[in-house]
Amino acid sequence: LSLKIAEESNNRIKVAENYLNIGHLLLISNKYEEAKRYLIQALEMFSAFGSKYQQQQACLYLSQVFEKKNDALTSLKYYKEYSAIKDSILNETKNKQIEETEAKYKTEKSQKEIVLLQKQNEIKELSISKSKTQNIILWSSIALLVVFAFLFFRWNKLKQEQHLNEELLKQHELGLVAVIQTQEEERKRISKDLHDGVGQLLTSLKFSWQDIVNSSKESSDLKTKLSSATELLNE
């Protein structure tokens, strides 16, 4: 029934699988001739499909069929084919495993290399970032030093100017004091000269003039003039 459904649906792989299964059932049922016919058809179809595992099974069953039929040469022939296909499958499996292992190794190696490159890039980026930070700190420090030096120079210059102005003011004040002292000394000298010299002369002149006025017997008009002159002299 399964073979009929596979043939009606034109599913050749399923047809071949049914041939193999029917041949195997006929083999264990000791119907060797019919088993041979189904198994040969299955082997031909699987060979066309390149299905090595099913070819291997078909060759094994055919070897058993011909062994039961006492055909040792044909049985050996199919057994050799079975062994060759089996070895081929094993080799393919091993090669596939090797390829998968190599692919896995390459993938892991590639992933490790990628991780390593990422870490190296991270280290480089950190190094670059650190270098940039150091440069920023360095130039900032230089800028601060320049600003500090300029401010210190300016402050020192202002302080010197202030000190100079204070010195100039002090010298000016000292000069004023010297001028005032000189003027005061000059006043004292003039006062002394007036008191000791001119004052005494005027006093002597006043007394002499008073003697003249007292001894004068002239007219009243003359006395009046002399009195006025005396007042002026007193002043």
Tab-separated table of C-alpha atoms in Angstrom:
chain	number	residue	atom	x	y	z
A	1	LEU	CA	0.000	0.000	0.000
A	2	SER	CA	2.859	2.377	0.818
A	3	LEU	CA	4.558	1.499	-2.510
A	4	LYS	CA	1.322	2.124	-4.385
A	5	ILE	CA	0.852	5.540	-2.750
A	6	ALA	CA	4.505	6.470	-3.533
A	7	GLU	CA	4.102	5.406	-7.201
A	8	GLU	CA	0.835	7.354	-7.581
A	9	SER	CA	2.425	10.490	-6.096
A	10	ASN	CA	5.536	9.959	-8.310
A	11	ASN	CA	7.792	10.143	-5.243
A	12	ARG	CA	10.776	8.154	-6.532
A	13	ILE	CA	12.723	8.314	-3.258
A	14	LYS	CA	9.793	6.835	-1.363
A	15	VAL	CA	9.395	4.200	-4.112
A	16	ALA	CA	13.066	3.202	-3.700
A	17	GLU	CA	12.679	3.070	0.100
A	18	ASN	CA	9.627	0.798	-0.278
A	19	TYR	CA	11.566	-1.474	-2.664
A	20	LEU	CA	14.314	-1.750	-0.025
A	21	ASN	CA	11.852	-2.474	2.805
A	22	ILE	CA	9.868	-5.006	0.755
A	23	GLY	CA	13.116	-6.736	-0.344
A	24	HIS	CA	14.239	-6.971	3.283
A	25	LEU	CA	10.868	-8.427	4.364
A	26	LEU	CA	11.010	-10.955	1.509
A	27	LEU	CA	14.558	-11.875	2.589
A	28	ILE	CA	13.459	-12.722	6.127
A	29	SER	CA	10.474	-14.513	4.646
A	30	ASN	CA	12.926	-16.719	2.676
A	31	LYS	CA	11.475	-15.518	-0.653
A	32	TYR	CA	14.924	-14.908	-2.118
A	33	GLU	CA	14.081	-14.521	-5.817
A	34	GLU	CA	11.432	-11.881	-5.201
A	35	ALA	CA	13.680	-10.203	-2.589
A	36	LYS	CA	16.509	-10.077	-5.180
A	37	ARG	CA	14.234	-8.330	-7.733
A	38	TYR	CA	13.099	-5.616	-5.304
A	39	LEU	CA	16.549	-5.106	-3.817
A	40	ILE	CA	18.257	-4.740	-7.241
A	41	GLN	CA	15.657	-2.125	-8.235
A	42	ALA	CA	16.203	-0.309	-4.926
A	43	LEU	CA	20.004	-0.418	-5.424
A	44	GLU	CA	19.765	1.003	-8.942
A	45	MET	CA	17.481	3.856	-7.835
A	46	PHE	CA	19.584	4.730	-4.772
A	47	SER	CA	22.736	4.633	-6.927
A	48	ALA	CA	21.057	7.116	-9.280
A	49	PHE	CA	20.104	9.299	-6.336
A	50	GLY	CA	23.574	9.011	-4.765
A	51	SER	CA	22.054	7.808	-1.491
A	52	LYS	CA	25.033	5.860	-0.119
A	53	TYR	CA	23.470	4.744	3.164
A	54	GLN	CA	20.528	3.085	1.356
A	55	GLN	CA	22.961	1.640	-1.263
A	56	GLN	CA	24.926	0.102	1.595
A	57	GLN	CA	21.756	-1.513	3.039
A	58	ALA	CA	20.669	-2.815	-0.376
A	59	CYS	CA	24.140	-4.354	-1.018
A	60	LEU	CA	24.107	-6.022	2.415
A	61	TYR	CA	20.652	-7.517	1.851
A	62	LEU	CA	21.629	-8.698	-1.664
A	63	SER	CA	24.772	-10.293	-0.232
A	64	GLN	CA	22.596	-12.178	2.238
A	65	VAL	CA	20.133	-13.143	-0.494
A	66	PHE	CA	22.866	-14.660	-2.697
A	67	GLU	CA	24.436	-16.317	0.343
A	68	LYS	CA	21.103	-18.039	1.004
A	69	LYS	CA	20.983	-19.032	-2.669
A	70	ASN	CA	24.498	-20.542	-2.298
A	71	ASP	CA	25.942	-18.083	-4.833
A	72	ALA	CA	29.120	-17.235	-2.918
A	73	LEU	CA	30.794	-15.163	-5.672
A	74	THR	CA	27.814	-12.848	-6.151
A	75	SER	CA	27.313	-12.684	-2.408
A	76	LEU	CA	31.005	-11.688	-1.992
A	77	LYS	CA	30.671	-9.133	-4.789
A	78	TYR	CA	27.761	-7.342	-3.053
A	79	TYR	CA	29.453	-7.670	0.314
A	80	LYS	CA	32.566	-5.949	-1.111
A	81	GLU	CA	30.337	-3.227	-2.519
A	82	TYR	CA	28.693	-2.982	0.879
A	83	SER	CA	32.115	-2.688	2.601
A	84	ALA	CA	33.354	-0.134	0.033
A	85	ILE	CA	30.256	2.026	0.452
A	86	LYS	CA	30.485	1.621	4.221
A	87	ASP	CA	34.145	2.735	4.171
A	88	SER	CA	33.214	5.584	1.862
A	89	ILE	CA	30.480	6.658	4.258
A	90	LEU	CA	32.878	6.392	7.191
A	91	ASN	CA	35.497	8.417	5.308
A	92	GLU	CA	32.955	10.985	4.352
A	93	THR	CA	31.749	11.101	7.932
A	94	LYS	CA	35.313	11.453	9.183
A	95	ASN	CA	36.100	14.070	6.550
A	96	LYS	CA	32.914	15.876	7.417
A	97	GLN	CA	33.787	15.712	11.104
A	98	ILE	CA	37.300	16.911	10.300
A	99	GLU	CA	35.902	19.715	8.166
A	100	GLU	CA	33.413	20.609	10.870
A	101	THR	CA	36.193	20.499	13.470
A	102	GLU	CA	38.445	22.629	11.264
A	103	ALA	CA	35.578	24.999	10.545
A	104	LYS	CA	34.785	25.147	14.256
A	105	TYR	CA	38.475	25.688	15.033
A	106	LYS	CA	38.739	28.383	12.377
A	107	THR	CA	35.546	29.972	13.636
A	108	GLU	CA	36.774	29.901	17.236
A	109	LYS	CA	40.188	31.123	16.117
A	110	SER	CA	38.553	33.873	14.076
A	111	GLN	CA	36.362	34.805	17.009
A	112	LYS	CA	39.387	34.839	19.315
A	113	GLU	CA	41.284	36.958	16.796
A	114	ILE	CA	38.298	39.297	16.573
A	115	VAL	CA	38.116	39.511	20.367
A	116	LEU	CA	41.880	40.054	20.494
A	117	LEU	CA	41.646	42.776	17.840
A	118	GLN	CA	38.784	44.364	19.720
A	119	LYS	CA	40.826	44.320	22.921
A	120	GLN	CA	43.835	45.727	21.069
A	121	ASN	CA	41.621	48.440	19.572
A	122	GLU	CA	40.215	49.161	23.012
A	123	ILE	CA	43.751	49.384	24.394
A	124	LYS	CA	44.747	51.681	21.521
A	125	GLU	CA	41.672	53.830	22.075
A	126	LEU	CA	42.403	53.970	25.794
A	127	SER	CA	46.027	54.854	25.024
A	128	ILE	CA	44.937	57.556	22.569
A	129	SER	CA	42.366	58.846	25.054
A	130	LYS	CA	44.999	58.805	27.804
A	131	SER	CA	47.456	60.622	25.525
A	132	LYS	CA	44.807	63.209	24.636
A	133	THR	CA	43.974	63.665	28.309
A	134	GLN	CA	47.662	64.059	29.153
A	135	ASN	CA	48.077	66.586	26.320
A	136	ILE	CA	45.018	68.502	27.521
A	137	ILE	CA	46.356	68.506	31.081
A	138	LEU	CA	49.827	69.538	29.846
A	139	TRP	CA	48.571	72.406	27.672
A	140	SER	CA	46.112	73.465	30.363
A	141	SER	CA	48.968	73.516	32.884
A	142	ILE	CA	51.124	75.541	30.473
A	143	ALA	CA	48.241	77.951	29.863
A	144	LEU	CA	47.686	78.321	33.619
A	145	LEU	CA	51.412	78.900	34.143
A	146	VAL	CA	51.439	81.542	31.403
A	147	VAL	CA	48.382	83.256	32.888
A	148	PHE	CA	49.880	83.032	36.381
A	149	ALA	CA	53.218	84.394	35.132
A	150	PHE	CA	51.435	87.255	33.334
A	151	LEU	CA	49.335	88.056	36.414
A	152	PHE	CA	52.408	87.861	38.651
A	153	PHE	CA	54.362	90.122	36.272
A	154	ARG	CA	51.439	92.559	36.136
A	155	TRP	CA	51.039	92.483	39.906
A	156	ASN	CA	54.777	93.008	40.405
A	157	LYS	CA	54.773	95.882	37.916
A	158	LEU	CA	51.792	97.497	39.618
A	159	LYS	CA	53.472	96.992	42.975
A	160	GLN	CA	56.669	98.622	41.651
A	161	GLU	CA	54.667	101.487	40.194
A	162	GLN	CA	52.835	101.872	43.485
A	163	HIS	CA	56.150	101.799	45.368
A	164	LEU	CA	57.586	104.338	42.926
A	165	ASN	CA	54.553	106.589	43.344
A	166	GLU	CA	54.851	106.253	47.102
A	167	GLU	CA	58.542	107.155	46.889
A	168	LEU	CA	57.772	110.091	44.603
A	169	LEU	CA	55.033	111.248	46.961
A	170	LYS	CA	57.377	110.783	49.894
A	171	GLN	CA	60.108	112.717	48.119
A	172	HIS	CA	57.563	115.362	47.173
A	173	GLU	CA	56.425	115.603	50.770
A	174	LEU	CA	60.039	115.738	51.922
A	175	GLY	CA	60.640	118.447	49.350
A	176	LEU	CA	57.642	120.391	50.585
A	177	VAL	CA	58.815	119.991	54.155
A	178	ALA	CA	62.286	121.172	53.141
A	179	VAL	CA	60.797	124.138	51.307
A	180	ILE	CA	58.583	124.972	54.275
A	181	GLN	CA	61.508	124.610	56.666
A	182	THR	CA	63.636	126.787	54.395
A	183	GLN	CA	60.888	129.385	54.194
A	184	GLU	CA	60.407	129.267	57.949
A	185	GLU	CA	64.102	129.617	58.527
A	186	GLU	CA	64.154	132.474	56.037
A	187	ARG	CA	61.243	134.111	57.868
A	188	LYS	CA	63.056	133.683	61.172
A	189	ARG	CA	66.194	135.135	59.668
A	190	ILE	CA	64.288	138.077	58.190
A	191	SER	CA	62.412	138.595	61.440
A	192	LYS	CA	65.669	138.509	63.344
A	193	ASP	CA	67.266	140.863	60.891
A	194	LEU	CA	64.279	143.179	61.138
A	195	HIS	CA	64.268	142.946	64.913
A	196	ASP	CA	67.999	143.241	65.389
A	197	GLY	CA	68.755	145.600	62.546
A	198	VAL	CA	65.959	147.647	61.113
A	199	GLY	CA	63.894	147.515	64.347
A	200	GLN	CA	66.702	148.946	66.399
A	201	LEU	CA	67.398	151.567	63.765
A	202	LEU	CA	63.728	152.547	63.666
A	203	THR	CA	63.583	152.654	67.438
A	204	SER	CA	66.648	154.887	67.537
A	205	LEU	CA	65.138	156.984	64.778
A	206	LYS	CA	61.871	157.190	66.747
A	207	PHE	CA	63.638	158.404	69.892
A	208	SER	CA	65.707	160.895	67.907
A	209	TRP	CA	62.637	162.108	66.117
A	210	GLN	CA	60.805	162.486	69.416
A	211	ASP	CA	63.655	164.647	70.741
A	212	ILE	CA	63.380	166.816	67.660
A	213	VAL	CA	59.628	167.157	68.068
A	214	ASN	CA	59.899	167.928	71.788
A	215	SER	CA	62.604	170.509	71.213
A	216	SER	CA	60.852	172.178	68.333
A	217	LYS	CA	59.440	175.677	68.953
A	218	GLU	CA	58.076	176.309	65.562
A	219	SER	CA	54.545	177.174	64.574
A	220	SER	CA	51.572	175.079	65.376
A	221	ASP	CA	51.270	174.097	61.720
A	222	LEU	CA	54.710	172.631	61.775
A	223	LYS	CA	53.974	170.856	65.057
A	224	THR	CA	50.902	169.320	63.473
A	225	LYS	CA	52.932	167.985	60.580
A	226	LEU	CA	55.556	166.690	62.963
A	227	SER	CA	52.876	164.920	64.982
A	228	SER	CA	51.532	163.260	61.851
A	229	ALA	CA	55.010	162.203	60.879
A	230	THR	CA	55.491	160.814	64.402
A	231	GLU	CA	52.353	158.736	64.117
A	232	LEU	CA	53.496	157.341	60.785
A	233	LEU	CA	56.880	156.572	62.290
A	234	ASN	CA	55.204	154.811	65.255
A	235	GLU	CA	53.138	152.737	62.902
